[in-house]
Short mmCIF file of C-alpha atoms and ligand atoms in Angstrom, two decimals:
data_model
loop_
_atom_site.label_atom_id
_atom_site.label_comp_id
_atom_site.label_asym_id
_atom_site.label_seq_id
_atom_site.Cartn_x
_atom_site.Cartn_y
_atom_site.Cartn_z
CA MET A 497 122.74 93.83 121.80
CA LYS A 498 119.11 93.54 120.64
CA VAL A 499 118.41 95.21 117.30
CA TYR A 500 115.00 95.56 115.68
CA LEU A 501 115.32 96.13 111.93
CA ASP A 502 111.94 94.82 110.79
CA ASN A 503 109.97 98.06 110.82
CA ALA A 504 108.27 97.35 107.49
CA ALA A 505 106.62 94.39 109.24
CA THR A 506 105.57 96.49 112.20
CA THR A 507 106.84 99.40 114.27
CA ALA A 508 107.07 99.96 118.01
CA ILE A 509 104.22 102.03 119.37
CA ASP A 510 105.26 105.59 120.19
CA PRO A 511 104.85 106.22 123.97
CA VAL A 512 103.00 109.48 123.16
CA VAL A 513 100.53 107.46 121.09
CA PHE A 514 100.04 105.04 123.94
CA GLU A 515 99.31 107.92 126.34
CA ALA A 516 96.67 109.24 123.90
CA MET A 517 95.02 105.80 123.76
CA LYS A 518 95.00 105.09 127.51
CA PRO A 519 91.86 107.05 128.47
CA TYR A 520 89.89 105.06 125.84
CA LEU A 521 91.03 101.78 127.39
CA LEU A 522 90.18 102.86 130.92
CA GLU A 523 87.76 105.64 131.76
CA GLU A 524 86.20 106.39 128.32
CA PHE A 525 84.74 102.94 127.72
CA GLY A 526 81.29 103.89 126.41
CA ASN A 527 79.95 102.44 123.19
CA PRO A 528 80.21 105.16 120.54
CA SER A 529 76.79 104.20 119.18
CA SER A 530 75.09 104.83 122.55
CA ILE A 531 73.26 108.12 122.79
CA HIS A 532 74.07 108.77 126.47
CA SER A 533 77.01 110.93 127.55
CA HIS A 534 79.43 107.99 127.96
CA GLY A 535 78.78 107.06 124.34
CA ARG A 536 78.72 110.60 123.00
CA ARG A 537 82.17 111.43 124.37
CA VAL A 538 83.61 108.38 122.66
CA ARG A 539 81.78 109.17 119.41
CA SER A 540 83.37 112.63 119.46
CA ALA A 541 86.82 111.08 119.91
CA ILE A 542 86.27 108.93 116.80
CA GLU A 543 85.06 111.91 114.76
CA ARG A 544 87.97 114.08 115.96
CA SER A 545 90.33 111.30 114.85
CA ARG A 546 88.64 111.12 111.45
CA LYS A 547 89.03 114.88 111.08
CA THR A 548 92.73 114.67 112.00
CA VAL A 549 93.41 111.92 109.44
CA ALA A 550 91.41 113.78 106.77
CA GLU A 551 93.16 117.11 107.39
CA LEU A 552 96.60 115.53 107.19
CA LEU A 553 95.71 113.95 103.84
CA ASN A 554 94.04 117.16 102.64
CA THR A 555 90.63 115.63 102.18
CA SER A 556 87.20 115.56 103.78
CA PRO A 557 86.34 113.43 106.86
CA SER A 558 83.44 111.98 104.86
CA GLU A 559 86.01 110.16 102.70
CA ILE A 560 87.79 108.34 105.57
CA PHE A 561 86.52 104.93 106.74
CA PHE A 562 88.18 103.14 109.64
CA THR A 563 88.98 99.45 109.19
CA SER A 564 90.89 96.69 110.97
CA GLY A 565 94.04 97.50 108.99
CA GLY A 566 95.56 97.62 105.53
CA THR A 567 94.43 94.16 104.43
CA GLU A 568 90.78 94.89 105.11
CA ALA A 569 90.98 98.33 103.48
CA ASP A 570 92.56 96.81 100.34
CA ASN A 571 89.88 94.10 100.24
CA MET A 572 87.09 96.64 100.72
CA ALA A 573 88.35 98.86 97.90
CA ILE A 574 88.85 96.03 95.42
CA ARG A 575 85.91 93.76 96.17
CA CYS A 576 83.32 96.55 96.51
CA THR A 577 84.41 98.32 93.32
CA ILE A 578 84.18 95.12 91.34
CA ASP A 579 80.82 94.14 92.78
CA ASP A 580 79.22 97.58 92.61
CA HIS A 581 80.64 99.10 89.43
CA GLY A 582 80.47 96.28 86.94
CA ILE A 583 84.26 96.10 86.69
CA LYS A 584 85.30 93.24 84.44
CA ARG A 585 89.04 93.65 84.40
CA VAL A 586 91.78 94.42 86.94
CA ILE A 587 95.25 95.61 86.04
CA SER A 588 97.77 94.99 88.78
CA SER A 589 101.43 94.00 89.19
CA LYS A 590 103.00 90.70 90.21
CA ILE A 591 104.80 92.31 93.14
CA GLU A 592 101.82 93.63 95.10
CA HIS A 593 101.42 92.69 98.76
CA HIS A 594 99.30 89.55 99.20
CA ALA A 595 96.47 91.72 100.56
CA VAL A 596 96.04 92.80 96.94
CA SER A 597 97.52 89.96 94.88
CA HIS A 598 95.61 87.16 96.63
CA THR A 599 92.40 89.18 96.46
CA VAL A 600 92.56 89.85 92.72
CA GLU A 601 93.74 86.29 91.98
CA GLU A 602 90.76 84.94 93.93
CA LEU A 603 88.37 87.17 91.98
CA ALA A 604 89.93 86.00 88.72
CA LYS A 605 89.56 82.36 89.80
CA GLU A 606 85.88 82.98 90.58
CA GLY A 607 85.50 84.25 87.01
CA LYS A 608 84.48 87.74 88.13
CA ILE A 609 87.36 89.54 86.45
CA GLN A 610 90.05 89.19 83.86
CA LEU A 611 93.40 89.85 85.56
CA ASP A 612 96.15 91.56 83.56
CA HIS A 613 99.63 92.16 84.96
CA VAL A 614 101.65 95.15 83.90
CA ASN A 615 105.17 94.34 82.69
CA LEU A 616 108.09 94.95 85.07
CA ASP A 617 111.77 95.24 84.30
CA GLY A 618 114.46 93.18 86.08
CA GLU A 619 114.45 95.59 89.02
CA GLY A 620 110.67 95.51 89.43
CA VAL A 621 110.05 98.88 87.76
CA ILE A 622 106.67 99.25 86.04
CA ASP A 623 106.60 99.64 82.26
CA MET A 624 104.33 102.69 81.99
CA ASP A 625 103.92 102.29 78.21
CA HIS A 626 102.62 98.78 78.75
CA LEU A 627 100.23 100.06 81.42
CA GLU A 628 98.90 102.65 78.99
CA SER A 629 98.49 100.09 76.22
CA LEU A 630 96.50 97.85 78.61
CA LEU A 631 94.34 100.79 79.65
CA LYS A 632 93.55 101.62 76.02
CA SER A 633 91.58 98.42 75.56
CA GLY A 634 88.37 100.04 76.76
CA GLU A 635 87.19 97.38 79.25
CA LYS A 636 85.71 98.69 82.54
CA THR A 637 88.87 98.53 84.58
CA LEU A 638 90.20 98.82 88.12
CA VAL A 639 93.93 99.47 88.41
CA SER A 640 95.48 98.30 91.69
CA ILE A 641 99.12 99.28 91.96
CA MET A 642 100.95 99.93 95.21
CA HIS A 643 102.79 103.12 96.07
CA ALA A 644 105.95 101.58 97.53
CA ASN A 645 106.94 97.96 97.60
CA ASN A 646 107.34 96.51 101.09
CA GLU A 647 110.17 94.12 100.11
CA ILE A 648 112.33 95.97 97.59
CA ALA A 649 111.38 99.61 98.32
CA ASN A 650 110.58 100.59 94.71
CA ILE A 651 108.32 103.63 94.52
CA ASN A 652 105.73 103.74 91.76
CA ASP A 653 104.73 107.04 90.22
CA ILE A 654 101.14 107.04 91.46
CA GLU A 655 100.61 110.64 90.31
CA LYS A 656 101.26 109.55 86.73
CA ILE A 657 99.29 106.30 87.11
CA GLY A 658 96.36 108.32 88.47
CA GLU A 659 96.47 110.62 85.45
CA LEU A 660 96.52 107.66 83.06
CA CYS A 661 93.57 106.08 84.88
CA GLU A 662 91.64 109.32 84.62
CA GLU A 663 92.43 109.66 80.92
CA TYR A 664 91.16 106.14 80.18
CA GLY A 665 88.24 106.16 82.64
CA ALA A 666 89.65 103.47 84.97
CA LYS A 667 89.20 103.33 88.72
CA PHE A 668 92.46 103.53 90.67
CA HIS A 669 93.31 101.90 93.99
CA SER A 670 96.78 102.23 95.46
CA ASP A 671 98.04 100.26 98.44
CA THR A 672 99.83 103.05 100.30
CA VAL A 673 100.41 101.07 103.51
CA GLN A 674 104.22 101.42 103.39
CA THR A 675 104.30 105.13 102.53
CA MET A 676 101.54 106.34 104.86
CA GLY A 677 103.18 108.35 107.65
CA HIS A 678 106.52 108.37 105.80
CA PHE A 679 105.57 110.41 102.72
CA LYS A 680 102.93 113.12 102.33
CA HIS A 681 99.77 112.25 100.43
CA ASP A 682 97.79 115.17 99.09
CA LEU A 683 94.39 113.90 98.06
CA GLN A 684 93.47 117.15 96.37
CA SER A 685 96.12 116.58 93.72
CA LEU A 686 96.42 112.78 93.65
CA LYS A 687 93.98 111.32 91.12
CA THR A 688 92.97 108.20 92.98
CA HIS A 689 89.73 106.61 94.13
CA PHE A 690 91.23 104.70 97.04
CA ILE A 691 94.33 104.76 99.21
CA VAL A 692 94.84 102.93 102.49
CA GLY A 693 96.70 103.21 105.78
CA SER A 694 97.67 100.85 108.58
CA ALA A 695 98.54 102.37 111.96
CA HIS A 696 101.13 99.81 113.05
CA LYS A 697 103.43 100.79 110.17
CA PHE A 698 103.86 104.31 111.58
CA HIS A 699 104.20 103.74 115.36
CA GLY A 700 100.49 103.31 116.00
CA PRO A 701 98.64 100.27 117.31
CA LYS A 702 98.02 97.03 115.43
CA GLY A 703 94.60 96.03 114.10
CA VAL A 704 93.45 99.44 112.90
CA GLY A 705 93.70 101.20 109.57
CA PHE A 706 91.63 103.22 107.16
CA LEU A 707 90.36 103.45 103.64
CA TYR A 708 90.16 106.73 101.77
CA LEU A 709 87.20 106.45 99.41
CA ASN A 710 86.73 109.32 96.96
CA ASN A 711 83.31 110.96 97.40
CA ASN A 712 82.59 110.59 93.68
CA LEU A 713 82.56 106.84 93.97
CA LYS A 714 79.74 105.11 95.81
CA ILE A 715 80.11 101.55 97.02
CA ASN A 716 77.86 99.30 99.10
CA PRO A 717 78.69 98.29 102.69
CA TYR A 718 81.62 95.91 103.09
CA VAL A 719 80.63 94.49 106.49
CA THR A 720 76.91 94.39 107.19
CA GLY A 721 75.26 94.24 110.61
CA GLY A 722 75.52 97.76 111.99
CA ALA A 723 75.31 101.40 111.05
CA GLN A 724 78.89 102.19 112.03
CA GLU A 725 81.21 104.02 109.64
CA ARG A 726 78.21 105.62 107.99
CA ASN A 727 76.69 102.22 107.23
CA MET A 728 79.78 101.04 105.36
CA ARG A 729 81.33 98.77 107.98
CA GLY A 730 79.22 97.29 110.74
CA GLY A 731 80.71 96.47 114.13
CA THR A 732 81.63 98.43 117.25
CA GLU A 733 84.62 100.59 116.46
CA ASN A 734 88.17 99.94 117.72
CA VAL A 735 88.04 103.24 119.60
CA TYR A 736 91.47 103.28 121.27
CA GLY A 737 93.01 102.02 118.02
CA ILE A 738 91.41 104.80 116.00
CA VAL A 739 92.49 107.45 118.53
CA GLY A 740 96.02 106.01 118.55
CA MET A 741 96.20 105.91 114.76
CA ALA A 742 95.20 109.57 114.43
CA LYS A 743 97.79 110.57 117.05
CA ALA A 744 100.47 108.46 115.33
CA LEU A 745 99.73 110.03 111.95
CA GLU A 746 99.76 113.51 113.47
CA ILE A 747 103.22 112.84 114.98
CA ALA A 748 104.46 111.27 111.74
CA TYR A 749 103.43 114.34 109.74
CA SER A 750 104.86 116.82 112.22
CA GLU A 751 108.24 115.05 112.33
CA MET A 752 108.37 113.73 108.77
CA GLY A 753 111.22 115.85 107.38
CA GLU A 754 113.47 115.30 110.37
CA HIS A 755 112.81 111.57 110.50
CA ALA A 756 113.21 111.05 106.77
CA THR A 757 116.64 112.70 106.95
CA TYR A 758 117.63 110.64 109.98
CA ILE A 759 116.40 107.31 108.60
CA LYS A 760 118.02 107.97 105.21
CA SER A 761 121.32 108.55 107.03
CA LEU A 762 120.95 105.14 108.71
CA LYS A 763 120.18 103.48 105.39
CA SER A 764 123.13 105.15 103.65
CA ARG A 765 125.38 104.11 106.51
CA MET A 766 124.26 100.51 106.17
CA ILE A 767 124.86 100.54 102.41
CA ASP A 768 128.35 102.02 102.83
CA ARG A 769 129.35 99.68 105.66
CA LEU A 770 128.02 96.64 103.76
CA LYS A 771 130.04 97.59 100.69
CA GLU A 772 133.15 97.85 102.91
CA LEU A 773 132.69 94.63 104.88
CA VAL A 774 130.81 92.26 102.57
CA PRO A 775 132.61 91.89 99.22
CA GLY A 776 130.20 91.31 96.36
CA VAL A 777 127.13 92.54 98.21
CA GLN A 778 124.28 93.75 95.99
CA PHE A 779 120.87 95.25 96.65
CA ASN A 780 117.49 94.12 95.40
CA GLY A 781 115.17 96.30 93.36
CA GLN A 782 115.78 100.01 93.74
CA SER A 783 116.25 99.86 97.49
CA ALA A 784 119.84 101.20 97.43
CA ASP A 785 118.74 104.40 95.69
CA VAL A 786 118.27 106.19 99.00
CA GLU A 787 116.70 109.38 97.64
CA ASN A 788 114.26 107.68 95.25
CA SER A 789 113.12 104.61 97.13
CA LEU A 790 111.09 103.84 100.24
CA TYR A 791 113.74 105.10 102.65
CA THR A 792 112.66 102.79 105.47
CA VAL A 793 113.59 99.61 103.55
CA LEU A 794 116.87 98.11 102.31
CA SER A 795 116.82 94.73 100.59
CA VAL A 796 120.28 93.20 100.75
CA CYS A 797 121.33 90.57 98.25
CA THR A 798 124.08 88.56 99.91
CA PRO A 799 126.78 86.73 97.90
CA PRO A 800 126.26 83.02 97.18
CA SER A 801 127.02 81.26 100.45
CA ASP A 802 126.07 78.13 102.38
CA SER A 803 124.97 80.39 105.19
CA ASN A 804 122.21 82.09 103.19
CA ASP A 805 119.52 79.55 104.09
CA MET A 806 120.23 80.12 107.78
CA MET A 807 120.84 83.86 107.54
CA LEU A 808 117.78 85.06 109.45
CA PHE A 809 118.32 82.42 112.10
CA ASN A 810 121.97 83.42 112.51
CA LEU A 811 121.07 87.09 112.70
CA ASP A 812 118.43 86.24 115.29
CA ILE A 813 120.99 84.35 117.39
CA ASN A 814 122.99 87.59 117.37
CA GLY A 815 119.95 89.52 118.62
CA ILE A 816 119.05 91.03 115.24
CA SER A 817 115.48 90.88 113.95
CA ALA A 818 115.13 91.27 110.19
CA SER A 819 113.08 89.50 107.57
CA GLY A 820 113.87 87.47 104.53
CA GLY A 821 112.57 86.10 101.35
CA SER A 822 114.23 83.73 98.98
CA ALA A 823 113.46 83.43 95.31
CA CYS A 824 111.82 80.05 95.59
CA SER A 825 114.77 77.78 94.91
CA SER A 826 113.67 74.75 96.92
CA GLY A 827 110.35 72.91 96.71
CA SER A 828 109.46 73.33 100.37
CA ASP A 829 110.19 77.04 100.46
CA ILE A 830 107.56 79.02 98.62
CA GLY A 831 109.88 82.03 98.78
CA SER A 832 109.15 85.61 97.99
CA HIS A 833 106.81 86.26 95.06
CA VAL A 834 108.44 89.69 94.76
CA LEU A 835 112.06 88.50 94.50
CA ALA A 836 110.95 85.76 92.11
CA GLU A 837 109.94 88.46 89.61
CA LEU A 838 113.36 90.14 89.66
CA ASP A 839 116.33 89.51 87.47
CA ARG A 840 118.69 88.18 90.14
CA ASP A 841 120.97 85.24 90.86
CA PRO A 842 118.87 82.68 92.80
CA GLN A 843 122.02 81.44 94.57
CA ARG A 844 122.23 84.74 96.42
CA GLY A 845 120.46 85.32 99.71
CA ALA A 846 118.06 88.14 100.51
CA VAL A 847 117.59 89.95 103.79
CA ARG A 848 115.26 92.88 104.24
CA PHE A 849 116.33 95.41 106.83
CA SER A 850 113.78 98.10 107.62
CA PHE A 851 114.40 101.13 109.78
CA SER A 852 112.58 103.52 112.07
CA LYS A 853 113.25 106.67 114.05
CA PHE A 854 114.09 104.46 117.04
CA ASN A 855 117.15 102.83 115.39
CA THR A 856 120.70 104.08 115.98
CA PRO A 857 123.96 104.18 113.97
CA GLU A 858 125.49 101.78 116.54
CA GLU A 859 122.77 99.24 115.74
CA ILE A 860 123.54 99.55 112.04
CA ASP A 861 127.28 98.99 112.61
CA TYR A 862 126.64 96.03 114.89
CA THR A 863 124.28 94.46 112.33
CA VAL A 864 126.66 94.87 109.40
CA GLU A 865 129.56 93.43 111.40
CA ARG A 866 127.53 90.36 112.40
CA LEU A 867 126.25 89.90 108.84
CA ALA A 868 129.80 90.13 107.47
CA GLU A 869 130.94 87.48 109.96
CA ILE A 870 128.07 85.15 109.05
CA VAL A 871 128.67 85.52 105.30
CA GLY A 872 132.49 85.39 105.73
CA GLU A 873 132.40 82.09 107.64
CA THR A 874 131.03 80.17 104.65
CA VAL A 875 131.53 82.14 101.44
CA SER A 876 131.55 79.53 98.68
N1 PLP B 695 100.00 96.27 102.14
C1 PLP B 695 101.32 96.38 102.32
C2 PLP B 695 102.18 96.97 101.25
C3 PLP B 695 101.90 95.95 103.52
O1 PLP B 695 103.22 96.04 103.70
C4 PLP B 695 101.06 95.39 104.52
C5 PLP B 695 101.64 94.85 105.78
O2 PLP B 695 102.66 94.22 105.76
C6 PLP B 695 99.68 95.31 104.27
C7 PLP B 695 99.19 95.76 103.07
C8 PLP B 695 98.74 94.73 105.28
O3 PLP B 695 98.49 95.63 106.34
P1 PLP B 695 97.85 95.12 107.73
O4 PLP B 695 98.94 94.42 108.46
O5 PLP B 695 97.42 96.37 108.43
O6 PLP B 695 96.70 94.25 107.39
#
């Protein structure tokens, strides 16, 4: 049996999305910047896609900018705000995705910003009082805190963080890559300057994403060299990617309730079966709180065992694709910067399983049985 449980890394493209993209790979090949009819038809497809994304997020098309994915959108938000708004300090957390953490660390190394990290508890939950006390200091600040963590599934209260940022006059960027298409974002009520999306996390194509940039904030172009994306990002657009992303988001929104219920049932099943078959199993972060975490992700903390180092390899041999992360116990393994921040036994292993609408209960049962065998063979 082949089982794909690495949907937080990337998802399979939905065949309906692929069908929507096909005309823009074949017959509709014009350059959207050309003024002739071949170009104009393609330009309209891009603008229709922008309108679709904007309507789903309850905002205006003028606030949506297409990018090459989540990493670029995060970079654009952070780097442009710092350069163009005289920001001298960034508040972030130590468990952001590298698209954010490496970017702000680099800016701190260059001396452009002071970087402050908000305190986290042993499960990776943000200390909101500490965040408020940092915000009170009066520096011109950008807060960059993700919506849901891609490794441990914790969800941050970005509504509350947005309110705090507004109260203290800070700019707010949230990396929403893992929740886009899985949770609704209403940009009329969310007090944020930037959120981001990446199509391949919600059954769209790879290499395309978007940045929502609040109309009240002006930034200079991120990529120069062309007038595309209203002068903000030069370069001929990834037309079929953009069309596919809009279709994928449309499907995700129309099926969200049904899929959330289904995927939560798979996650609950995995938790229950693991507790039955793997004595001593634990879960990292808040990922086992099915109703209050990113429901697509379960981070399993396996008991101390000689097999932990080889866990992903052994799962792979059994046809199961998942991803890992160890808390940096050996010199050669740089490990997971997220798990390293948690209060957990470093002797335990960590496997991240992440689900999609295409997974089945049979796949969950098969995976837990194989995992139990692997752990059982060498429990120390
Ligand atoms: N942010 C988060 C939370 C992610 O999980 C990812 C992808 O793993 C990214 C950003 C980067 O997105 P992309 O692959 O589109 O560059």
